[in-house]
């Protein structure tokens, strides 16, 4: 055997020798407190409805939503982000069901707040797309374009009714210019100064939203490329970030997460507010589908994907696996 002195003098493998050693020196850790559970609640159903494109996820009734919230609390999950799915006949051009105090999302917010109180950070999606008959995130002009400023007026109304219903955090997600500032003013002027804003600061027009369309019963016609960000662009994300912070965002989000880890890292390095990332429906469904085929190890792939998002700088991760993963981490 040929001996080469002390070569190699540095042996990084020494720190990978056992599971306990790897755990001890791990640079990135997932904790249940990092996780937020997105949940869908549907009006007019007596039993939960499975979402075919998202195996294991369902449209909840109010009763099953309450149970899911309690389960999330028990697992140590920090938050729940609620999406309302109204009956089709209640959709209209202005999304009025989204600002009806008795609309499905507001009813769900009250139900969850009554069930778990402050034990879970209750978040509400602040957008019109679930409630409009055209499926866009705002009010349309006569020629079918998004009317940014008219939409902001609707967002101000949504912020008020969601806060009245018990939301700790509102999440303006429509990517309208000025949305954070308008929502902040609306909250402050109606006695909701303590309600936080999680700004969907970086939201790309992504092919990975597909399964979500089924989850919310989307009526979308066309696409959202005129208001969601172009996947080719990075610098404009930092411009959006600066604007949201100037307008009063308490927390900021990057969505989707996995395909945009570079953007997430840039955002996380640029701010002193909490940063969230949303592991969206397509990311979830790809792993579930590949695992069902036996092509990947499901549990390992889930944890690896979430660790990557955390490593890139997300302090909070919205993921449909939130409760499952929190339970698993609690057993580790």
PDB file of N, CA, C and O in Angstrom, residues 98-166:
ATOM      1  N   UNK A  98     -66.686  37.030  -1.387  1.00  0.00           N
ATOM      2  CA  UNK A  98     -65.443  37.205  -0.641  1.00  0.00           C
ATOM      3  C   UNK A  98     -65.498  38.305   0.395  1.00  0.00           C
ATOM      4  O   UNK A  98     -64.663  38.349   1.308  1.00  0.00           O
ATOM      5  N   UNK A  99     -66.475  39.203   0.270  1.00  0.00           N
ATOM      6  CA  UNK A  99     -66.618  40.273   1.254  1.00  0.00           C
ATOM      7  C   UNK A  99     -67.924  40.192   2.037  1.00  0.00           C
ATOM      8  O   UNK A  99     -68.226  41.071   2.834  1.00  0.00           O
ATOM      9  N   UNK A 100     -68.670  39.141   1.819  1.00  0.00           N
ATOM     10  CA  UNK A 100     -69.889  38.899   2.582  1.00  0.00           C
ATOM     11  C   UNK A 100     -69.496  38.393   3.974  1.00  0.00           C
ATOM     12  O   UNK A 100     -68.798  37.378   4.086  1.00  0.00           O
ATOM     13  N   UNK A 101     -69.904  39.071   5.038  1.00  0.00           N
ATOM     14  CA  UNK A 101     -69.563  38.580   6.382  1.00  0.00           C
ATOM     15  C   UNK A 101     -70.003  37.143   6.626  1.00  0.00           C
ATOM     16  O   UNK A 101     -69.417  36.453   7.469  1.00  0.00           O
ATOM     17  N   UNK A 102     -71.006  36.689   5.869  1.00  0.00           N
ATOM     18  CA  UNK A 102     -71.460  35.312   5.991  1.00  0.00           C
ATOM     19  C   UNK A 102     -70.956  34.432   4.849  1.00  0.00           C
ATOM     20  O   UNK A 102     -71.467  33.327   4.645  1.00  0.00           O
ATOM     21  N   UNK A 103     -69.975  34.912   4.106  1.00  0.00           N
ATOM     22  CA  UNK A 103     -69.348  34.088   3.079  1.00  0.00           C
ATOM     23  C   UNK A 103     -68.563  32.953   3.709  1.00  0.00           C
ATOM     24  O   UNK A 103     -68.190  33.000   4.894  1.00  0.00           O
ATOM     25  N   UNK A 104     -68.283  31.931   2.920  1.00  0.00           N
ATOM     26  CA  UNK A 104     -67.699  30.702   3.459  1.00  0.00           C
ATOM     27  C   UNK A 104     -66.367  30.930   4.171  1.00  0.00           C
ATOM     28  O   UNK A 104     -66.113  30.337   5.228  1.00  0.00           O
ATOM     29  N   UNK A 105     -65.521  31.808   3.645  1.00  0.00           N
ATOM     30  CA  UNK A 105     -64.229  32.008   4.306  1.00  0.00           C
ATOM     31  C   UNK A 105     -64.400  32.681   5.660  1.00  0.00           C
ATOM     32  O   UNK A 105     -63.750  32.304   6.642  1.00  0.00           O
ATOM     33  N   UNK A 106     -65.289  33.668   5.719  1.00  0.00           N
ATOM     34  CA  UNK A 106     -65.499  34.357   6.993  1.00  0.00           C
ATOM     35  C   UNK A 106     -66.135  33.420   8.033  1.00  0.00           C
ATOM     36  O   UNK A 106     -65.777  33.443   9.217  1.00  0.00           O
ATOM     37  N   UNK A 107     -67.057  32.585   7.591  1.00  0.00           N
ATOM     38  CA  UNK A 107     -67.659  31.592   8.485  1.00  0.00           C
ATOM     39  C   UNK A 107     -66.589  30.637   9.002  1.00  0.00           C
ATOM     40  O   UNK A 107     -66.544  30.291  10.198  1.00  0.00           O
ATOM     41  N   UNK A 108     -65.699  30.229   8.112  1.00  0.00           N
ATOM     42  CA  UNK A 108     -64.625  29.303   8.495  1.00  0.00           C
ATOM     43  C   UNK A 108     -63.650  29.957   9.468  1.00  0.00           C
ATOM     44  O   UNK A 108     -63.193  29.316  10.434  1.00  0.00           O
ATOM     45  N   UNK A 109     -63.323  31.207   9.232  1.00  0.00           N
ATOM     46  CA  UNK A 109     -62.424  31.914  10.145  1.00  0.00           C
ATOM     47  C   UNK A 109     -63.017  31.963  11.546  1.00  0.00           C
ATOM     48  O   UNK A 109     -62.323  31.697  12.543  1.00  0.00           O
ATOM     49  N   UNK A 110     -64.283  32.281  11.637  1.00  0.00           N
ATOM     50  CA  UNK A 110     -64.926  32.332  12.959  1.00  0.00           C
ATOM     51  C   UNK A 110     -64.932  30.962  13.615  1.00  0.00           C
ATOM     52  O   UNK A 110     -64.689  30.834  14.822  1.00  0.00           O
ATOM     53  N   UNK A 111     -65.199  29.932  12.812  1.00  0.00           N
ATOM     54  CA  UNK A 111     -65.266  28.579  13.370  1.00  0.00           C
ATOM     55  C   UNK A 111     -63.916  28.127  13.910  1.00  0.00           C
ATOM     56  O   UNK A 111     -63.824  27.558  15.016  1.00  0.00           O
ATOM     57  N   UNK A 112     -62.851  28.375  13.147  1.00  0.00           N
ATOM     58  CA  UNK A 112     -61.522  27.952  13.580  1.00  0.00           C
ATOM     59  C   UNK A 112     -61.057  28.780  14.773  1.00  0.00           C
ATOM     60  O   UNK A 112     -60.475  28.252  15.733  1.00  0.00           O
ATOM     61  N   UNK A 113     -61.331  30.073  14.742  1.00  0.00           N
ATOM     62  CA  UNK A 113     -60.923  30.924  15.874  1.00  0.00           C
ATOM     63  C   UNK A 113     -61.637  30.488  17.145  1.00  0.00           C
ATOM     64  O   UNK A 113     -61.046  30.449  18.235  1.00  0.00           O
ATOM     65  N   UNK A 114     -62.915  30.150  17.017  1.00  0.00           N
ATOM     66  CA  UNK A 114     -63.666  29.668  18.182  1.00  0.00           C
ATOM     67  C   UNK A 114     -63.104  28.345  18.690  1.00  0.00           C
ATOM     68  O   UNK A 114     -63.045  28.094  19.894  1.00  0.00           O
ATOM     69  N   UNK A 115     -62.651  27.499  17.752  1.00  0.00           N
ATOM     70  CA  UNK A 115     -62.170  26.164  18.115  1.00  0.00           C
ATOM     71  C   UNK A 115     -60.801  26.200  18.789  1.00  0.00           C
ATOM     72  O   UNK A 115     -60.568  25.502  19.782  1.00  0.00           O
ATOM     73  N   UNK A 116     -59.864  26.966  18.236  1.00  0.00           N
ATOM     74  CA  UNK A 116     -58.476  26.899  18.714  1.00  0.00           C
ATOM     75  C   UNK A 116     -57.970  28.214  19.298  1.00  0.00           C
ATOM     76  O   UNK A 116     -56.856  28.264  19.840  1.00  0.00           O
ATOM     77  N   UNK A 117     -58.759  29.276  19.209  1.00  0.00           N
ATOM     78  CA  UNK A 117     -58.340  30.543  19.798  1.00  0.00           C
ATOM     79  C   UNK A 117     -57.026  31.042  19.238  1.00  0.00           C
ATOM     80  O   UNK A 117     -56.836  31.137  18.024  1.00  0.00           O
ATOM     81  N   UNK A 118     -56.097  31.334  20.136  1.00  0.00           N
ATOM     82  CA  UNK A 118     -54.777  31.823  19.738  1.00  0.00           C
ATOM     83  C   UNK A 118     -53.735  30.714  19.697  1.00  0.00           C
ATOM     84  O   UNK A 118     -52.539  30.993  19.553  1.00  0.00           O
ATOM     85  N   UNK A 119     -54.156  29.463  19.829  1.00  0.00           N
ATOM     86  CA  UNK A 119     -53.201  28.357  19.826  1.00  0.00           C
ATOM     87  C   UNK A 119     -52.648  28.085  18.429  1.00  0.00           C
ATOM     88  O   UNK A 119     -51.660  27.360  18.280  1.00  0.00           O
ATOM     89  N   UNK A 120     -53.289  28.642  17.413  1.00  0.00           N
ATOM     90  CA  UNK A 120     -52.857  28.510  16.032  1.00  0.00           C
ATOM     91  C   UNK A 120     -52.954  29.900  15.420  1.00  0.00           C
ATOM     92  O   UNK A 120     -53.921  30.618  15.672  1.00  0.00           O
ATOM     93  N   UNK A 121     -51.955  30.287  14.655  1.00  0.00           N
ATOM     94  CA  UNK A 121     -52.034  31.567  13.944  1.00  0.00           C
ATOM     95  C   UNK A 121     -52.962  31.370  12.751  1.00  0.00           C
ATOM     96  O   UNK A 121     -52.651  30.612  11.824  1.00  0.00           O
ATOM     97  N   UNK A 122     -54.104  32.032  12.793  1.00  0.00           N
ATOM     98  CA  UNK A 122     -55.133  31.829  11.776  1.00  0.00           C
ATOM     99  C   UNK A 122     -54.942  32.870  10.671  1.00  0.00           C
ATOM    100  O   UNK A 122     -55.018  34.076  10.919  1.00  0.00           O
ATOM    101  N   UNK A 123     -54.684  32.380   9.469  1.00  0.00           N
ATOM    102  CA  UNK A 123     -54.373  33.222   8.324  1.00  0.00           C
ATOM    103  C   UNK A 123     -55.468  33.081   7.273  1.00  0.00           C
ATOM    104  O   UNK A 123     -56.065  32.016   7.132  1.00  0.00           O
ATOM    105  N   UNK A 124     -55.707  34.151   6.539  1.00  0.00           N
ATOM    106  CA  UNK A 124     -56.736  34.104   5.504  1.00  0.00           C
ATOM    107  C   UNK A 124     -56.162  34.561   4.174  1.00  0.00           C
ATOM    108  O   UNK A 124     -55.442  35.564   4.101  1.00  0.00           O
ATOM    109  N   UNK A 125     -56.476  33.821   3.133  1.00  0.00           N
ATOM    110  CA  UNK A 125     -56.098  34.229   1.780  1.00  0.00           C
ATOM    111  C   UNK A 125     -56.958  35.418   1.382  1.00  0.00           C
ATOM    112  O   UNK A 125     -58.188  35.331   1.372  1.00  0.00           O
ATOM    113  N   UNK A 126     -56.304  36.530   1.065  1.00  0.00           N
ATOM    114  CA  UNK A 126     -57.021  37.746   0.716  1.00  0.00           C
ATOM    115  C   UNK A 126     -56.897  37.946  -0.793  1.00  0.00           C
ATOM    116  O   UNK A 126     -55.943  38.543  -1.289  1.00  0.00           O
ATOM    117  N   UNK A 127     -57.853  37.384  -1.518  1.00  0.00           N
ATOM    118  CA  UNK A 127     -57.845  37.457  -2.978  1.00  0.00           C
ATOM    119  C   UNK A 127     -59.259  37.176  -3.477  1.00  0.00           C
ATOM    120  O   UNK A 127     -60.053  36.533  -2.793  1.00  0.00           O
ATOM    121  N   UNK A 128     -59.540  37.635  -4.681  1.00  0.00           N
ATOM    122  CA  UNK A 128     -60.886  37.488  -5.229  1.00  0.00           C
ATOM    123  C   UNK A 128     -61.067  36.259  -6.106  1.00  0.00           C
ATOM    124  O   UNK A 128     -62.193  35.935  -6.490  1.00  0.00           O
ATOM    125  N   UNK A 129     -59.995  35.579  -6.458  1.00  0.00           N
ATOM    126  CA  UNK A 129     -60.092  34.572  -7.529  1.00  0.00           C
ATOM    127  C   UNK A 129     -61.052  33.439  -7.208  1.00  0.00           C
ATOM    128  O   UNK A 129     -61.705  32.906  -8.107  1.00  0.00           O
ATOM    129  N   UNK A 130     -61.172  33.056  -5.931  1.00  0.00           N
ATOM    130  CA  UNK A 130     -62.093  31.978  -5.599  1.00  0.00           C
ATOM    131  C   UNK A 130     -63.557  32.391  -5.755  1.00  0.00           C
ATOM    132  O   UNK A 130     -64.441  31.531  -5.840  1.00  0.00           O
ATOM    133  N   UNK A 131     -63.809  33.691  -5.788  1.00  0.00           N
ATOM    134  CA  UNK A 131     -65.181  34.197  -5.692  1.00  0.00           C
ATOM    135  C   UNK A 131     -65.684  34.849  -6.977  1.00  0.00           C
ATOM    136  O   UNK A 131     -66.865  35.189  -7.064  1.00  0.00           O
ATOM    137  N   UNK A 132     -64.808  35.023  -7.974  1.00  0.00           N
ATOM    138  CA  UNK A 132     -65.234  35.652  -9.224  1.00  0.00           C
ATOM    139  C   UNK A 132     -65.648  34.602 -10.244  1.00  0.00           C
ATOM    140  O   UNK A 132     -65.066  33.508 -10.302  1.00  0.00           O
ATOM    141  N   UNK A 133     -66.635  34.946 -11.060  1.00  0.00           N
ATOM    142  CA  UNK A 133     -67.093  33.990 -12.069  1.00  0.00           C
ATOM    143  C   UNK A 133     -66.118  33.874 -13.238  1.00  0.00           C
ATOM    144  O   UNK A 133     -66.200  32.929 -14.025  1.00  0.00           O
ATOM    145  N   UNK A 134     -65.163  34.810 -13.336  1.00  0.00           N
ATOM    146  CA  UNK A 134     -64.129  34.730 -14.370  1.00  0.00           C
ATOM    147  C   UNK A 134     -62.821  34.159 -13.836  1.00  0.00           C
ATOM    148  O   UNK A 134     -61.917  33.862 -14.597  1.00  0.00           O
ATOM    149  N   UNK A 135     -62.718  34.003 -12.531  1.00  0.00           N
ATOM    150  CA  UNK A 135     -61.573  33.344 -11.926  1.00  0.00           C
ATOM    151  C   UNK A 135     -60.331  34.189 -11.767  1.00  0.00           C
ATOM    152  O   UNK A 135     -59.292  33.682 -11.327  1.00  0.00           O
ATOM    153  N   UNK A 136     -60.404  35.468 -12.116  1.00  0.00           N
ATOM    154  CA  UNK A 136     -59.237  36.324 -11.943  1.00  0.00           C
ATOM    155  C   UNK A 136     -59.201  36.895 -10.527  1.00  0.00           C
ATOM    156  O   UNK A 136     -60.188  36.870  -9.788  1.00  0.00           O
ATOM    157  N   UNK A 137     -58.027  37.439 -10.189  1.00  0.00           N
ATOM    158  CA  UNK A 137     -57.792  37.909  -8.828  1.00  0.00           C
ATOM    159  C   UNK A 137     -58.279  39.327  -8.588  1.00  0.00           C
ATOM    160  O   UNK A 137     -58.010  39.895  -7.527  1.00  0.00           O
ATOM    161  N   UNK A 138     -58.979  39.899  -9.567  1.00  0.00           N
ATOM    162  CA  UNK A 138     -59.435  41.257  -9.404  1.00  0.00           C
ATOM    163  C   UNK A 138     -60.652  41.558 -10.252  1.00  0.00           C
ATOM    164  O   UNK A 138     -61.203  40.690 -10.933  1.00  0.00           O
ATOM    165  N   UNK A 139     -61.040  42.817 -10.213  1.00  0.00           N
ATOM    166  CA  UNK A 139     -62.168  43.320 -10.996  1.00  0.00           C
ATOM    167  C   UNK A 139     -61.694  43.569 -12.430  1.00  0.00           C
ATOM    168  O   UNK A 139     -60.588  44.080 -12.644  1.00  0.00           O
ATOM    169  N   UNK A 140     -62.520  43.207 -13.396  1.00  0.00           N
ATOM    170  CA  UNK A 140     -62.142  43.366 -14.795  1.00  0.00           C
ATOM    171  C   UNK A 140     -62.744  44.646 -15.379  1.00  0.00           C
ATOM    172  O   UNK A 140     -63.831  45.085 -14.991  1.00  0.00           O
ATOM    173  N   UNK A 141     -62.024  45.223 -16.326  1.00  0.00           N
ATOM    174  CA  UNK A 141     -62.557  46.327 -17.113  1.00  0.00           C
ATOM    175  C   UNK A 141     -63.459  45.756 -18.200  1.00  0.00           C
ATOM    176  O   UNK A 141     -63.552  44.537 -18.382  1.00  0.00           O
ATOM    177  N   UNK A 142     -64.092  46.650 -18.965  1.00  0.00           N
ATOM    178  CA  UNK A 142     -65.000  46.208 -20.021  1.00  0.00           C
ATOM    179  C   UNK A 142     -64.328  45.378 -21.088  1.00  0.00           C
ATOM    180  O   UNK A 142     -64.971  44.511 -21.705  1.00  0.00           O
ATOM    181  N   UNK A 143     -63.024  45.610 -21.290  1.00  0.00           N
ATOM    182  CA  UNK A 143     -62.318  44.834 -22.312  1.00  0.00           C
ATOM    183  C   UNK A 143     -61.538  43.655 -21.727  1.00  0.00           C
ATOM    184  O   UNK A 143     -60.679  43.068 -22.384  1.00  0.00           O
ATOM    185  N   UNK A 144     -61.835  43.301 -20.467  1.00  0.00           N
ATOM    186  CA  UNK A 144     -61.287  42.079 -19.895  1.00  0.00           C
ATOM    187  C   UNK A 144     -59.942  42.202 -19.222  1.00  0.00           C
ATOM    188  O   UNK A 144     -59.337  41.194 -18.849  1.00  0.00           O
ATOM    189  N   UNK A 145     -59.452  43.419 -19.025  1.00  0.00           N
ATOM    190  CA  UNK A 145     -58.193  43.612 -18.309  1.00  0.00           C
ATOM    191  C   UNK A 145     -58.467  43.785 -16.816  1.00  0.00           C
ATOM    192  O   UNK A 145     -59.549  44.177 -16.413  1.00  0.00           O
ATOM    193  N   UNK A 146     -57.446  43.506 -15.994  1.00  0.00           N
ATOM    194  CA  UNK A 146     -57.569  43.722 -14.558  1.00  0.00           C
ATOM    195  C   UNK A 146     -57.523  45.216 -14.259  1.00  0.00           C
ATOM    196  O   UNK A 146     -56.597  45.913 -14.679  1.00  0.00           O
ATOM    197  N   UNK A 147     -58.515  45.690 -13.527  1.00  0.00           N
ATOM    198  CA  UNK A 147     -58.534  47.072 -13.074  1.00  0.00           C
ATOM    199  C   UNK A 147     -57.859  47.104 -11.700  1.00  0.00           C
ATOM    200  O   UNK A 147     -58.476  46.779 -10.677  1.00  0.00           O
ATOM    201  N   UNK A 148     -56.593  47.482 -11.688  1.00  0.00           N
ATOM    202  CA  UNK A 148     -55.795  47.413 -10.469  1.00  0.00           C
ATOM    203  C   UNK A 148     -56.429  48.193  -9.321  1.00  0.00           C
ATOM    204  O   UNK A 148     -56.625  47.664  -8.218  1.00  0.00           O
ATOM    205  N   UNK A 149     -56.777  49.454  -9.560  1.00  0.00           N
ATOM    206  CA  UNK A 149     -57.212  50.309  -8.463  1.00  0.00           C
ATOM    207  C   UNK A 149     -58.613  49.967  -7.971  1.00  0.00           C
ATOM    208  O   UNK A 149     -58.898  50.056  -6.764  1.00  0.00           O
ATOM    209  N   UNK A 150     -59.484  49.547  -8.891  1.00  0.00           N
ATOM    210  CA  UNK A 150     -60.812  49.084  -8.464  1.00  0.00           C
ATOM    211  C   UNK A 150     -60.680  47.810  -7.631  1.00  0.00           C
ATOM    212  O   UNK A 150     -61.437  47.593  -6.675  1.00  0.00           O
ATOM    213  N   UNK A 151     -59.713  46.984  -7.967  1.00  0.00           N
ATOM    214  CA  UNK A 151     -59.469  45.759  -7.207  1.00  0.00           C
ATOM    215  C   UNK A 151     -58.979  46.084  -5.801  1.00  0.00           C
ATOM    216  O   UNK A 151     -59.359  45.416  -4.828  1.00  0.00           O
ATOM    217  N   UNK A 152     -58.152  47.105  -5.677  1.00  0.00           N
ATOM    218  CA  UNK A 152     -57.658  47.486  -4.349  1.00  0.00           C
ATOM    219  C   UNK A 152     -58.799  47.855  -3.411  1.00  0.00           C
ATOM    220  O   UNK A 152     -58.753  47.548  -2.217  1.00  0.00           O
ATOM    221  N   UNK A 153     -59.827  48.496  -3.942  1.00  0.00           N
ATOM    222  CA  UNK A 153     -60.981  48.830  -3.109  1.00  0.00           C
ATOM    223  C   UNK A 153     -61.646  47.566  -2.575  1.00  0.00           C
ATOM    224  O   UNK A 153     -62.080  47.515  -1.417  1.00  0.00           O
ATOM    225  N   UNK A 154     -61.713  46.543  -3.412  1.00  0.00           N
ATOM    226  CA  UNK A 154     -62.310  45.280  -2.981  1.00  0.00           C
ATOM    227  C   UNK A 154     -61.415  44.602  -1.931  1.00  0.00           C
ATOM    228  O   UNK A 154     -61.913  44.015  -0.967  1.00  0.00           O
ATOM    229  N   UNK A 155     -60.091  44.695  -2.110  1.00  0.00           N
ATOM    230  CA  UNK A 155     -59.184  44.104  -1.132  1.00  0.00           C
ATOM    231  C   UNK A 155     -59.324  44.782   0.234  1.00  0.00           C
ATOM    232  O   UNK A 155     -59.214  44.120   1.279  1.00  0.00           O
ATOM    233  N   UNK A 156     -59.535  46.089   0.227  1.00  0.00           N
ATOM    234  CA  UNK A 156     -59.728  46.798   1.495  1.00  0.00           C
ATOM    235  C   UNK A 156     -60.957  46.256   2.223  1.00  0.00           C
ATOM    236  O   UNK A 156     -60.928  46.046   3.449  1.00  0.00           O
ATOM    237  N   UNK A 157     -62.022  45.993   1.480  1.00  0.00           N
ATOM    238  CA  UNK A 157     -63.230  45.421   2.083  1.00  0.00           C
ATOM    239  C   UNK A 157     -62.960  44.012   2.606  1.00  0.00           C
ATOM    240  O   UNK A 157     -63.427  43.635   3.694  1.00  0.00           O
ATOM    241  N   UNK A 158     -62.225  43.231   1.828  1.00  0.00           N
ATOM    242  CA  UNK A 158     -61.920  41.864   2.255  1.00  0.00           C
ATOM    243  C   UNK A 158     -61.109  41.862   3.541  1.00  0.00           C
ATOM    244  O   UNK A 158     -61.349  41.049   4.444  1.00  0.00           O
ATOM    245  N   UNK A 159     -60.122  42.746   3.619  1.00  0.00           N
ATOM    246  CA  UNK A 159     -59.287  42.803   4.815  1.00  0.00           C
ATOM    247  C   UNK A 159     -60.135  43.056   6.056  1.00  0.00           C
ATOM    248  O   UNK A 159     -59.944  42.420   7.102  1.00  0.00           O
ATOM    249  N   UNK A 160     -61.085  43.964   5.944  1.00  0.00           N
ATOM    250  CA  UNK A 160     -61.919  44.298   7.087  1.00  0.00           C
ATOM    251  C   UNK A 160     -62.780  43.119   7.524  1.00  0.00           C
ATOM    252  O   UNK A 160     -62.829  42.780   8.722  1.00  0.00           O
ATOM    253  N   UNK A 161     -63.449  42.454   6.581  1.00  0.00           N
ATOM    254  CA  UNK A 161     -64.343  41.370   6.988  1.00  0.00           C
ATOM    255  C   UNK A 161     -63.565  40.159   7.486  1.00  0.00           C
ATOM    256  O   UNK A 161     -64.020  39.452   8.394  1.00  0.00           O
ATOM    257  N   UNK A 162     -62.377  39.915   6.916  1.00  0.00           N
ATOM    258  CA  UNK A 162     -61.576  38.796   7.401  1.00  0.00           C
ATOM    259  C   UNK A 162     -61.049  39.057   8.803  1.00  0.00           C
ATOM    260  O   UNK A 162     -61.032  38.162   9.655  1.00  0.00           O
ATOM    261  N   UNK A 163     -60.640  40.280   9.063  1.00  0.00           N
ATOM    262  CA  UNK A 163     -60.194  40.629  10.410  1.00  0.00           C
ATOM    263  C   UNK A 163     -61.354  40.573  11.396  1.00  0.00           C
ATOM    264  O   UNK A 163     -61.208  40.072  12.520  1.00  0.00           O
ATOM    265  N   UNK A 164     -62.494  41.073  10.984  1.00  0.00           N
ATOM    266  CA  UNK A 164     -63.683  40.999  11.842  1.00  0.00           C
ATOM    267  C   UNK A 164     -64.014  39.551  12.193  1.00  0.00           C
ATOM    268  O   UNK A 164     -64.504  39.262  13.295  1.00  0.00           O
ATOM    269  N   UNK A 165     -63.759  38.637  11.257  1.00  0.00           N
ATOM    270  CA  UNK A 165     -64.101  37.227  11.459  1.00  0.00           C
ATOM    271  C   UNK A 165     -63.086  36.484  12.312  1.00  0.00           C
ATOM    272  O   UNK A 165     -63.337  35.338  12.701  1.00  0.00           O
ATOM    273  N   UNK A 166     -61.950  37.112  12.595  1.00  0.00           N
ATOM    274  CA  UNK A 166     -61.013  36.482  13.519  1.00  0.00           C
ATOM    275  C   UNK A 166     -59.643  36.159  12.981  1.00  0.00           C
ATOM    276  O   UNK A 166     -58.843  35.516  13.670  1.00  0.00           O
TER     277      UNK A 166
END
